[in-house]
PDB file of C-alpha atoms in Angstrom:
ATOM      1  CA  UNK A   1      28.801 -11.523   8.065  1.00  0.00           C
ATOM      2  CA  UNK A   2      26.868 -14.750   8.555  1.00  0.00           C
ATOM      3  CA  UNK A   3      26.621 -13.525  12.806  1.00  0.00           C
ATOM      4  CA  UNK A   4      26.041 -10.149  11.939  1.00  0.00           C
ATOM      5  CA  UNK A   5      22.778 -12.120   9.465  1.00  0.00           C
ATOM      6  CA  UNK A   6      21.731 -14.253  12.567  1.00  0.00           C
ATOM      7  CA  UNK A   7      21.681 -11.321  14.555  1.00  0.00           C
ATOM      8  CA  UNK A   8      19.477  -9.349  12.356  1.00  0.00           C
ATOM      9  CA  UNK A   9      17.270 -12.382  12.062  1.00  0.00           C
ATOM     10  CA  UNK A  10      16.619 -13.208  15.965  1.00  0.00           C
ATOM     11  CA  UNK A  11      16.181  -9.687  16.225  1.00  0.00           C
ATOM     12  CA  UNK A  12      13.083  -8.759  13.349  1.00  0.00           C
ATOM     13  CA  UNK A  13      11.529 -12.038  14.885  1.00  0.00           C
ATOM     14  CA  UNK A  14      11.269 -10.699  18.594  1.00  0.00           C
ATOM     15  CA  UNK A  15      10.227  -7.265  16.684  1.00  0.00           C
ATOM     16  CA  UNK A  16       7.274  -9.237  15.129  1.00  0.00           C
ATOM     17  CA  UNK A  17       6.402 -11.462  18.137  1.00  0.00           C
ATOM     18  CA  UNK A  18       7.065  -9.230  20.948  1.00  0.00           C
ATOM     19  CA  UNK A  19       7.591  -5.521  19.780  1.00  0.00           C
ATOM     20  CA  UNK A  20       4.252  -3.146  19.565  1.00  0.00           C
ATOM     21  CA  UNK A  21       4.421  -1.389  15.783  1.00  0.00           C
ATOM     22  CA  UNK A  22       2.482   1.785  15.087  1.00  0.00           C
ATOM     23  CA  UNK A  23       4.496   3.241  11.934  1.00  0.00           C
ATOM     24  CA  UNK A  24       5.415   0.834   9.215  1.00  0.00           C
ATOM     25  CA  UNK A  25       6.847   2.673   6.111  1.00  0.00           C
ATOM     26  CA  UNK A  26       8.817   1.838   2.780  1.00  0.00           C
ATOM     27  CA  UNK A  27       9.462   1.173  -0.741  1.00  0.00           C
ATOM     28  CA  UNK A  28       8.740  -2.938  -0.722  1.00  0.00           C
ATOM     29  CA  UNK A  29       9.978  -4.848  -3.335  1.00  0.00           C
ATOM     30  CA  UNK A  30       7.516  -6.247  -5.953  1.00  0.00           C
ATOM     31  CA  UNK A  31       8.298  -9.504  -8.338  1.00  0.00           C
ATOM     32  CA  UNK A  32       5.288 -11.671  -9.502  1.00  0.00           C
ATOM     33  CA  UNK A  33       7.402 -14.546  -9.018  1.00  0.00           C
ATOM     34  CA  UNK A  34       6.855 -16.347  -5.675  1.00  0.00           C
ATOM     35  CA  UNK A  35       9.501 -15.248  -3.005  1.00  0.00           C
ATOM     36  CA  UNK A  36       9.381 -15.057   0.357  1.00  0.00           C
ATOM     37  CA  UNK A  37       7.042 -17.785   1.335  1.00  0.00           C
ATOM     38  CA  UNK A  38       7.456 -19.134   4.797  1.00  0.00           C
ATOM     39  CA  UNK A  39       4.785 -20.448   6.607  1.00  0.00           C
ATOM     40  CA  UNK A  40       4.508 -16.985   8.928  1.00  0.00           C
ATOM     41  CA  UNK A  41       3.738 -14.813   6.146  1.00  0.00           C
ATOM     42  CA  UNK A  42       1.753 -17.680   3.668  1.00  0.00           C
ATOM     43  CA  UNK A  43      -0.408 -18.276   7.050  1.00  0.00           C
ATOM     44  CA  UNK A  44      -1.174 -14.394   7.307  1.00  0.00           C
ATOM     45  CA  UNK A  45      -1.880 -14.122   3.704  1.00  0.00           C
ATOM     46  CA  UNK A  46      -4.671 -16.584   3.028  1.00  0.00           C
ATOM     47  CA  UNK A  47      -7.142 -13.710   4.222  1.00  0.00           C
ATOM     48  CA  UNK A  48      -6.326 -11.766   1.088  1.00  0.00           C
ATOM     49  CA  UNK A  49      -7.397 -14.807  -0.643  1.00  0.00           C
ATOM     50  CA  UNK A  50     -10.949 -14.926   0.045  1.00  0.00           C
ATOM     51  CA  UNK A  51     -14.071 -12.941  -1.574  1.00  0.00           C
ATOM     52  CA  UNK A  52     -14.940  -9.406  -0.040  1.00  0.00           C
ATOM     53  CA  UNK A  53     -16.557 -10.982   3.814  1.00  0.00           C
ATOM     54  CA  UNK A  54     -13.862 -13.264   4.094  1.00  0.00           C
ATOM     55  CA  UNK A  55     -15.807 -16.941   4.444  1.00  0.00           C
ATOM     56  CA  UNK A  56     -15.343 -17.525   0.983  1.00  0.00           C
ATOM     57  CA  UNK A  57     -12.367 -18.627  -0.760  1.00  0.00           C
ATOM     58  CA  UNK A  58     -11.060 -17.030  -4.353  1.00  0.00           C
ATOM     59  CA  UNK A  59     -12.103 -19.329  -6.914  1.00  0.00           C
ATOM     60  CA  UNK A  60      -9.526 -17.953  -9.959  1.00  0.00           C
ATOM     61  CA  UNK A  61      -5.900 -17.859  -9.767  1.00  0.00           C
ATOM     62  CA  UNK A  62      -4.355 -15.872  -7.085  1.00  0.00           C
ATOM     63  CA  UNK A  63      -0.830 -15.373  -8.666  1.00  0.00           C
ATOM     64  CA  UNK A  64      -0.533 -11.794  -8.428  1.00  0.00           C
ATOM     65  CA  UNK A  65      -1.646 -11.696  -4.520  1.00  0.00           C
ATOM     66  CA  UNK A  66       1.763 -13.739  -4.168  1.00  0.00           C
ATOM     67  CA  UNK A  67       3.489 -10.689  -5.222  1.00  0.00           C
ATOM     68  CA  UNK A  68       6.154  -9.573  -2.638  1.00  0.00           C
ATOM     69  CA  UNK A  69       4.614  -6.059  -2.058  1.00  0.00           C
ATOM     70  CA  UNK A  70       1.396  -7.397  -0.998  1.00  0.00           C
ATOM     71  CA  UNK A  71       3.016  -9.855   1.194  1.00  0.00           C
ATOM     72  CA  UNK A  72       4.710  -6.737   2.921  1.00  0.00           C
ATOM     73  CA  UNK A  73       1.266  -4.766   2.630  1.00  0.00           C
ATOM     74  CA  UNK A  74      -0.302  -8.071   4.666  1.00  0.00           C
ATOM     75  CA  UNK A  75       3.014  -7.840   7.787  1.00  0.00           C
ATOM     76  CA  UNK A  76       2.359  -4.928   8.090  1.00  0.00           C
ATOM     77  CA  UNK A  77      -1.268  -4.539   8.585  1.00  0.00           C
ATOM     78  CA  UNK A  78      -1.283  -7.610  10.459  1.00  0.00           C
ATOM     79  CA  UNK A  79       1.420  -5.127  12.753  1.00  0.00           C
ATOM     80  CA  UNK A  80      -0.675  -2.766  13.156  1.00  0.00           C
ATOM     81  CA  UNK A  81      -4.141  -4.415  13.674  1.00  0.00           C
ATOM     82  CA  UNK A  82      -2.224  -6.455  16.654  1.00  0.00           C
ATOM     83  CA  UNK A  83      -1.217  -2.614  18.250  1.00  0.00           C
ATOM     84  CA  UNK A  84      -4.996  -1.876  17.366  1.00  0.00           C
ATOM     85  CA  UNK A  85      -3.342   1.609  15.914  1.00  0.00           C
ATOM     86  CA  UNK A  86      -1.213   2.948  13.704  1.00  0.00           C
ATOM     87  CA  UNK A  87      -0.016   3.860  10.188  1.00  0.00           C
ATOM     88  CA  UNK A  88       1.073   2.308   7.417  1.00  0.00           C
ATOM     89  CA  UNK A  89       2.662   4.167   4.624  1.00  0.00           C
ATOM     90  CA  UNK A  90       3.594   2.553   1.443  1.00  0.00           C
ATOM     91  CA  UNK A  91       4.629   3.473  -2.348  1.00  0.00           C
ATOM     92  CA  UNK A  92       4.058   0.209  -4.303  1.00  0.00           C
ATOM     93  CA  UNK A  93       2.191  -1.285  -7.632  1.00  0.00           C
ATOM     94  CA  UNK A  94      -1.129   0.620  -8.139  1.00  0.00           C
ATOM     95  CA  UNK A  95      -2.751  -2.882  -9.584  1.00  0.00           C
ATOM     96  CA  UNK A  96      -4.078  -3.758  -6.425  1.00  0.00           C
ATOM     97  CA  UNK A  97      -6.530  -0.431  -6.487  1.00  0.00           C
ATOM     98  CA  UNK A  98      -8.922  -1.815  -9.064  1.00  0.00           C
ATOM     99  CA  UNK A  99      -7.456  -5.197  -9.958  1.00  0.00           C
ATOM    100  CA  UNK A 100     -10.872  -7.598  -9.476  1.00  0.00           C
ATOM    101  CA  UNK A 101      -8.346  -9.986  -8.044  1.00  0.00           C
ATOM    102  CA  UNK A 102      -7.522  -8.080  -4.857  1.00  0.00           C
ATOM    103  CA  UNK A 103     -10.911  -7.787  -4.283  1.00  0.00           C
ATOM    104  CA  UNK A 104     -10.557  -9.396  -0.683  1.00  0.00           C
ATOM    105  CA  UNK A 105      -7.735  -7.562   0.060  1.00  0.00           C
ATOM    106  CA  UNK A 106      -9.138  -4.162  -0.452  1.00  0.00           C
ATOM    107  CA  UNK A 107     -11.918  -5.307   1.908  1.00  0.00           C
ATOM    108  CA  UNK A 108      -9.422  -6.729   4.224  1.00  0.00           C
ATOM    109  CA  UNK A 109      -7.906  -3.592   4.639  1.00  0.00           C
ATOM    110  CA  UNK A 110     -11.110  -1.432   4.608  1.00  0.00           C
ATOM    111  CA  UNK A 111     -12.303  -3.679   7.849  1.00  0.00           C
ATOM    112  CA  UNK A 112      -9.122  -3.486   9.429  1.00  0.00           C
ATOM    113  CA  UNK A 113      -8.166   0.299   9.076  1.00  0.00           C
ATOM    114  CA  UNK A 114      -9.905   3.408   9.665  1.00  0.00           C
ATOM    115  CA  UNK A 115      -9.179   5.481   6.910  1.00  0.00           C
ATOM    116  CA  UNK A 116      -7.152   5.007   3.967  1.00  0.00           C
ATOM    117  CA  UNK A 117      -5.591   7.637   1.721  1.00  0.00           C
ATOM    118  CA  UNK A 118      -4.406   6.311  -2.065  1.00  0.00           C
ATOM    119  CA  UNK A 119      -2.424   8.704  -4.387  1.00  0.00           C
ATOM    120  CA  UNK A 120      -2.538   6.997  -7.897  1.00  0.00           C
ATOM    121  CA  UNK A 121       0.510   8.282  -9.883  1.00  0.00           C
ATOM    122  CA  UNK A 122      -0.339   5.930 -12.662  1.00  0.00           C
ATOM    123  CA  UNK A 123       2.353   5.944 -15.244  1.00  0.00           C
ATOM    124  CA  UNK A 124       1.893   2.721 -16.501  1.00  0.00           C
ATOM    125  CA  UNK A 125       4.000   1.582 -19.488  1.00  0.00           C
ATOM    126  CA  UNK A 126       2.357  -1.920 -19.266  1.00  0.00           C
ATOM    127  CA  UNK A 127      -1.115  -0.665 -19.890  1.00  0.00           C
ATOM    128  CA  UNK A 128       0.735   2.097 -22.352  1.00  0.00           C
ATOM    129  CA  UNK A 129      -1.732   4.509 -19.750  1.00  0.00           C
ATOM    130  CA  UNK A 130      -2.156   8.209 -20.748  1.00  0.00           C
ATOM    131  CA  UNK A 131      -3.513  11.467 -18.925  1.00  0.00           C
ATOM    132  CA  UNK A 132      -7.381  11.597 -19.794  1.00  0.00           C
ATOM    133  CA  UNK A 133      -6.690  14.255 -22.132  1.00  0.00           C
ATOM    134  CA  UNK A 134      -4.861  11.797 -24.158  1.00  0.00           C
ATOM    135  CA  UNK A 135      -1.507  13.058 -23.345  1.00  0.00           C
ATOM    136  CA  UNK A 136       1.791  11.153 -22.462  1.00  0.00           C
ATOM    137  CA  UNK A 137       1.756   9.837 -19.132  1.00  0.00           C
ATOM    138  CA  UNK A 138       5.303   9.493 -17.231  1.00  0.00           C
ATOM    139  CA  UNK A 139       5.916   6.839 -14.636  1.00  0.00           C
ATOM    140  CA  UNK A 140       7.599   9.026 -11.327  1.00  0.00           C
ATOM    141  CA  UNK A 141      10.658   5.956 -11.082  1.00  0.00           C
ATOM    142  CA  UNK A 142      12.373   4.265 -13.946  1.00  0.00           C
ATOM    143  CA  UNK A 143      10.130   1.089 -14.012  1.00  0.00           C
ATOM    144  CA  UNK A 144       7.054  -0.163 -16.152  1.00  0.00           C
ATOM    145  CA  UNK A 145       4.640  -0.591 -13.711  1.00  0.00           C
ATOM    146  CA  UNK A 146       2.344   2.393 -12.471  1.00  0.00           C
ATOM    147  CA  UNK A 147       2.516   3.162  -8.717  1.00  0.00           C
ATOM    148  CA  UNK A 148       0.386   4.022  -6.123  1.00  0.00           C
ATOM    149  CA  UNK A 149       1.116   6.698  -2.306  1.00  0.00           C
ATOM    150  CA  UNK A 150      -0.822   4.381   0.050  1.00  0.00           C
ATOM    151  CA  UNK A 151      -1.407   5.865   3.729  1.00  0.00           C
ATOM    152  CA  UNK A 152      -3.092   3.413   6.004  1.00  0.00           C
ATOM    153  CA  UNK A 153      -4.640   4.800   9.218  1.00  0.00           C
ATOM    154  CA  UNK A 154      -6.124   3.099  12.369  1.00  0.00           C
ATOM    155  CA  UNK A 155      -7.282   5.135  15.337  1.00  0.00           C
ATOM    156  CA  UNK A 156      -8.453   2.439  17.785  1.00  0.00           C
ATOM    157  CA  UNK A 157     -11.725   4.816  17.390  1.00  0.00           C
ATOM    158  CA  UNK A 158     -14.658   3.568  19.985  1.00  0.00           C
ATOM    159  CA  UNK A 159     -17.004   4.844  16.925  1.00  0.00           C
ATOM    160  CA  UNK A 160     -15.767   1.828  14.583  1.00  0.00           C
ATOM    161  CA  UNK A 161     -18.688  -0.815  14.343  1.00  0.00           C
ATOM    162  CA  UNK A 162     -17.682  -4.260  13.239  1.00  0.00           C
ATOM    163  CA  UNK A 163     -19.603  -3.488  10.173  1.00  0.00           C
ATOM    164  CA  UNK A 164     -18.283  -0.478   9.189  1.00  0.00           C
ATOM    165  CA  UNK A 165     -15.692   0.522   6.331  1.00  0.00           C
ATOM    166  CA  UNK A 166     -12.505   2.881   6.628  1.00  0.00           C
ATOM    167  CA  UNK A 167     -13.408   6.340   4.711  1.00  0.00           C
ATOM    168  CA  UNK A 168     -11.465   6.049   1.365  1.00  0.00           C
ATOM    169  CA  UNK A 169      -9.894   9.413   0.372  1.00  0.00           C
ATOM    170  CA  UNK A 170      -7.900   8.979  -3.410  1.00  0.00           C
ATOM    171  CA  UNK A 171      -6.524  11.215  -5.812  1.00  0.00           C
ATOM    172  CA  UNK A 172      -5.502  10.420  -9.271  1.00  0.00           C
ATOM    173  CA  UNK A 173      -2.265  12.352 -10.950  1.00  0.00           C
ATOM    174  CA  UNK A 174      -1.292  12.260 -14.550  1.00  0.00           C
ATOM    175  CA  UNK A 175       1.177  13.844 -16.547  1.00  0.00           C
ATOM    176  CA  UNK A 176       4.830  14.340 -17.178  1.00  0.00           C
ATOM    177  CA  UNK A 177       7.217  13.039 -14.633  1.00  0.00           C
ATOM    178  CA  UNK A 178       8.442  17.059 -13.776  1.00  0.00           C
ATOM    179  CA  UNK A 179       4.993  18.169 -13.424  1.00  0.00           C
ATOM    180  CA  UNK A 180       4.011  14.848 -10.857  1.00  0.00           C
ATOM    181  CA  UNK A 181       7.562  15.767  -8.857  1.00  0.00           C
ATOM    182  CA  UNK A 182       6.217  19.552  -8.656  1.00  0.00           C
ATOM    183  CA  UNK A 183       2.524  18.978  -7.711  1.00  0.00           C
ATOM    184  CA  UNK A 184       4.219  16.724  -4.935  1.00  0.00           C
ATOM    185  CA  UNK A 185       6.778  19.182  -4.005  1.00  0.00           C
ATOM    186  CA  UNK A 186       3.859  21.463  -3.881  1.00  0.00           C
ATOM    187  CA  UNK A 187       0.889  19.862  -2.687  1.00  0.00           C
ATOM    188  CA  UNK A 188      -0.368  18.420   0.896  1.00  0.00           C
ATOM    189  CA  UNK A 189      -2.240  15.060   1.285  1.00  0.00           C
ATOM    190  CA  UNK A 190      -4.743  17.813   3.023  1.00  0.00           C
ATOM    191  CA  UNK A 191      -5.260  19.881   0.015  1.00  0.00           C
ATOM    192  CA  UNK A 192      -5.606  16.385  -2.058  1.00  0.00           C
ATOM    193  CA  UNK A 193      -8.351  15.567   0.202  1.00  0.00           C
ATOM    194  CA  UNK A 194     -10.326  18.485   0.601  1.00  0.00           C
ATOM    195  CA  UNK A 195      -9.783  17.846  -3.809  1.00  0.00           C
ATOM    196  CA  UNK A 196     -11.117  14.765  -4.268  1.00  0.00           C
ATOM    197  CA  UNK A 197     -13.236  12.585  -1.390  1.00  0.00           C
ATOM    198  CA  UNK A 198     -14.009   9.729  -2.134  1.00  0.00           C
ATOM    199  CA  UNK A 199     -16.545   6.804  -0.242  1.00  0.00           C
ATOM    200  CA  UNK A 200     -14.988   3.502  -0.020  1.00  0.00           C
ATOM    201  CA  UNK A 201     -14.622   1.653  -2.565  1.00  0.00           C
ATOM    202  CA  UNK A 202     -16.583  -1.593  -1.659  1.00  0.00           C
ATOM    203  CA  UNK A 203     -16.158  -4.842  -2.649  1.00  0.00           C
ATOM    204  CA  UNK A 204     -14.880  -3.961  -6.075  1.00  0.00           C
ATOM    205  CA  UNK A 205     -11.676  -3.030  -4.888  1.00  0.00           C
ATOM    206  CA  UNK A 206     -10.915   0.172  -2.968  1.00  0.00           C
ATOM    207  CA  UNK A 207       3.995   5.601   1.809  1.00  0.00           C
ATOM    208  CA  UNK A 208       7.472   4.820   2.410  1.00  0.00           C
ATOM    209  CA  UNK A 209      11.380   5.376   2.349  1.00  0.00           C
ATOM    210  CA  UNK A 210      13.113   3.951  -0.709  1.00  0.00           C
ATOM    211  CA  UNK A 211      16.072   1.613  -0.730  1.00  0.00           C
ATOM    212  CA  UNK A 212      15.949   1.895  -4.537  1.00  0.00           C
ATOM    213  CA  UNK A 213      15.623   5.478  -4.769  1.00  0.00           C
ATOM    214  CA  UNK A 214      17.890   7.979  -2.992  1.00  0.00           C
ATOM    215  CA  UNK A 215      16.319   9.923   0.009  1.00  0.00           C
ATOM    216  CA  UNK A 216      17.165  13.036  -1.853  1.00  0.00           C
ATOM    217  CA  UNK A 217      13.905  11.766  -4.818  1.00  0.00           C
ATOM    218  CA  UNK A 218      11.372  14.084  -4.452  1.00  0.00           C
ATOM    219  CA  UNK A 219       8.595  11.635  -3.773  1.00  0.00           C
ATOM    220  CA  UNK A 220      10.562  10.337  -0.839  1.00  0.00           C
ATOM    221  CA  UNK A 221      10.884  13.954   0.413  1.00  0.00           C
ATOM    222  CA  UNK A 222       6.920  14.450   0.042  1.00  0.00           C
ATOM    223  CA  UNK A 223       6.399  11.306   1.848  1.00  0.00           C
ATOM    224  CA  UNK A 224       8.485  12.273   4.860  1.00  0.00           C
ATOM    225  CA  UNK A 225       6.818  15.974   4.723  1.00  0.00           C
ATOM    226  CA  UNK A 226       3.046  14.479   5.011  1.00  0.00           C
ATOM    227  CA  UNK A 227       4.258  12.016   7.831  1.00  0.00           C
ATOM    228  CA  UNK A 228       5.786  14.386   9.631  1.00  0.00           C
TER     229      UNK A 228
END
């Protein structure tokens, strides 16, 4: 076991040092408590930790940008950016959508990537979050916190000025757990888009096999239909 570990370990660092990534998908874990802080990814994440423009540094506390999924957001981009294309696809906590906190990552992300595509399936127990018509609101997993479909897309596009923003394409979904798993089941990113466009979000803030969830769950299914 302990070879088979060292093994595995030698091998993800050549990956990250030597290894071109274009597709980075998954299900990353997410615990607010600190975890998985070398100095490789803690160096890589101080860029999320700086206001929208990156030269200034977050004055309030920056707990919740220590949160594993964001650390896995940050590898990953960081993959990608170094290929100068590719996607990332991610299901994770939606708080980093509007959360003022993320602020600099959101614009992180909008300067790296070229377009970004964000499915909120809200569901939020924490928040005690409803549909807008006031009706019960069902989280798609068995957890408390809401989640969020996040497709992250760079082109290496010539067109791309140093100033410009990735076009931000989101869709919000409500409702009962049965009804989210049809409209998925149902539904292309395509027809979500031509739905609801969106331009980026700005400075206030703005998919994806499971290890938790069987690759039988319907929202793993969808993801693997819209990526393929």
């Amino acid at each position: 076991m302990n070879q088979w570990l060292t093994t595995e370990s030698q091998e993800a660092s050549r990956i990250k040092t030597e290894t071109p990534v274009m597709v980075v998908l998954g299900n990353p874990p997410y615990s607010g408590i600190i975890a998985n802080n070398g100095k490789y990814i803690m160096d890589l994440m101080e860029a999320y930790k700086k206001e929208p423009g990156g030269k200034i540094k977050l004055q309030e506390r920056k707990h919740w940008l220590n949160d594993d999924y964001v650390k896995f957001l940050r590898l990953a981009q960081h993959l990608v950016a170094k290929n100068k294309e590719g996607v990332v696809a991610y299901i994770n906590p939606h708080g980093f959508l509007d959360n003022p906190t993320f602020r600099g990552m959101r614009w992180h992300l909008l300067k790296t990537f070229d377009k970004i595509y964000t499915i909120d399936l809200h569901g939020n127990a924490k928040k005690k979050e409803t549909a807008p018509d006031g009706s019960k609101d069902d989280n798609v997993f068995d957890i408390q916190q809401g989640v969020s479909i996040n497709i992250f897309v760079k082109t290496n596009s010539k067109t791309k000025t140093k100033d410009d923003l990735a076009e931000v394409f989101h869709y919000d979904l409500y409702g009962r757990r049965k009804d989210k798993y049809k409209f998925l089941e149902e539904t292309s990113i395509l027809d979500m888009i031509a739905a609801t466009e969106n331009s980026p979000l700005g400075g206030r803030g703005l998919i994806l096999l499971s290890r938790k969830y069987p690759t039988s769950h319907p929202i793993i299914l969808w993801c693997r239909r819209i990526l393929s």
